[in-house]
């Protein structure tokens, strides 16, 4: 009996639409990361990208629990000396909520080439409309 190893070109990928309205950011991100990496499929392998595509709509209506809106900061470094930038999550969720979701999901994926490939299968939109109707995405309730 030989063990099954999925090949990159044999993986069938689906498209899923997730409505983020009223969902907690971290819980949503962990479920999306599981779908992107393919851990919800029986053919999962850690060295092969077996995941599906995910479209998140209503990103502006995602919720952070506790006092995270005031106490949590989105940090990034510009590359210049003294270039650390801090943005409060209250401001980030008002201006670019899709960036907060992408950052949360990226943190839950592998930190290598495979993880960088997986994050490209994520599409985030602030409104309830998206332009991926041709892919016939399935609605997924989390």
GROMACS .gro file of C-alpha atoms in nm, residues 47-142:
model
   96
   47UNK     CA    1   0.416   2.070   0.176
   48UNK     CA    2   0.153   2.117  -0.100
   49UNK     CA    3  -0.093   2.402  -0.136
   50UNK     CA    4  -0.427   2.217  -0.142
   51UNK     CA    5  -0.640   2.511  -0.032
   52UNK     CA    6  -0.933   2.691  -0.193
   53UNK     CA    7  -1.001   3.052  -0.286
   54UNK     CA    8  -1.185   3.272  -0.033
   55UNK     CA    9  -1.379   3.595  -0.093
   56UNK     CA   10  -1.464   3.796   0.219
   57UNK     CA   11  -1.741   4.056   0.186
   58UNK     CA   12  -1.857   4.321   0.438
   59UNK     CA   13  -1.508   4.355   0.583
   60UNK     CA   14  -1.603   4.692   0.733
   61UNK     CA   15  -1.857   4.521   0.963
   62UNK     CA   16  -1.612   4.283   1.133
   63UNK     CA   17  -1.593   4.311   1.514
   64UNK     CA   18  -1.303   4.327   1.758
   65UNK     CA   19  -1.377   4.214   2.114
   66UNK     CA   20  -1.284   4.387   2.436
   67UNK     CA   21  -1.085   4.711   2.424
   68UNK     CA   22  -0.883   4.611   2.118
   69UNK     CA   23  -1.011   4.906   1.912
   70UNK     CA   24  -0.840   5.148   2.151
   71UNK     CA   25  -0.548   4.939   2.282
   72UNK     CA   26  -0.431   4.738   1.979
   73UNK     CA   27  -0.200   4.896   1.720
   74UNK     CA   28  -0.123   4.806   1.358
   75UNK     CA   29   0.257   4.831   1.339
   76UNK     CA   30   0.473   4.856   1.032
   77UNK     CA   31   0.822   4.979   0.955
   78UNK     CA   32   0.897   5.207   0.660
   79UNK     CA   33   1.261   5.102   0.622
   80UNK     CA   34   1.405   5.438   0.725
   81UNK     CA   35   1.572   5.510   1.060
   82UNK     CA   36   1.301   5.581   1.316
   83UNK     CA   37   1.039   5.471   1.066
   84UNK     CA   38   0.815   5.268   1.298
   85UNK     CA   39   0.452   5.360   1.230
   86UNK     CA   40   0.168   5.282   1.470
   87UNK     CA   41  -0.196   5.305   1.367
   88UNK     CA   42  -0.471   5.247   1.621
   89UNK     CA   43  -0.714   4.973   1.513
   90UNK     CA   44  -1.006   5.213   1.555
   91UNK     CA   45  -0.858   5.427   1.277
   92UNK     CA   46  -0.757   5.126   1.066
   93UNK     CA   47  -1.104   4.969   1.081
   94UNK     CA   48  -1.256   5.300   0.974
   95UNK     CA   49  -1.019   5.362   0.682
   96UNK     CA   50  -0.887   5.022   0.557
   97UNK     CA   51  -1.066   4.728   0.724
   98UNK     CA   52  -0.955   4.487   0.448
   99UNK     CA   53  -0.592   4.543   0.553
  100UNK     CA   54  -0.669   4.431   0.909
  101UNK     CA   55  -0.830   4.107   0.788
  102UNK     CA   56  -0.547   4.028   0.546
  103UNK     CA   57  -0.288   4.088   0.821
  104UNK     CA   58  -0.476   3.864   1.066
  105UNK     CA   59  -0.505   3.579   0.814
  106UNK     CA   60  -0.141   3.613   0.701
  107UNK     CA   61  -0.027   3.573   1.062
  108UNK     CA   62  -0.199   3.233   1.077
  109UNK     CA   63  -0.042   3.095   0.758
  110UNK     CA   64   0.308   2.943   0.722
  111UNK     CA   65   0.594   3.194   0.709
  112UNK     CA   66   0.754   3.065   0.387
  113UNK     CA   67   0.698   3.054   0.007
  114UNK     CA   68   0.395   2.834   0.053
  115UNK     CA   69   0.230   3.083   0.290
  116UNK     CA   70   0.298   3.370   0.050
  117UNK     CA   71   0.132   3.168  -0.225
  118UNK     CA   72  -0.171   3.087  -0.003
  119UNK     CA   73  -0.243   3.450   0.089
  120UNK     CA   74  -0.280   3.536  -0.281
  121UNK     CA   75  -0.597   3.325  -0.289
  122UNK     CA   76  -0.772   3.564  -0.048
  123UNK     CA   77  -0.990   3.849  -0.175
  124UNK     CA   78  -1.136   4.102   0.071
  125UNK     CA   79  -1.405   4.362  -0.006
  126UNK     CA   80  -1.556   4.627   0.219
  127UNK     CA   81  -1.904   4.621   0.065
  128UNK     CA   82  -2.141   4.335  -0.009
  129UNK     CA   83  -2.047   4.327  -0.379
  130UNK     CA   84  -1.756   4.142  -0.541
  131UNK     CA   85  -1.651   4.090  -0.902
  132UNK     CA   86  -1.594   3.712  -0.897
  133UNK     CA   87  -1.935   3.590  -1.014
  134UNK     CA   88  -1.774   3.409  -1.310
  135UNK     CA   89  -1.603   3.166  -1.070
  136UNK     CA   90  -1.945   3.062  -0.926
  137UNK     CA   91  -1.845   3.090  -0.557
  138UNK     CA   92  -2.032   2.893  -0.292
  139UNK     CA   93  -2.170   3.072   0.015
  140UNK     CA   94  -2.001   2.949   0.333
  141UNK     CA   95  -2.137   3.014   0.683
  142UNK     CA   96  -1.882   3.031   0.962
   0.00000   0.00000   0.00000
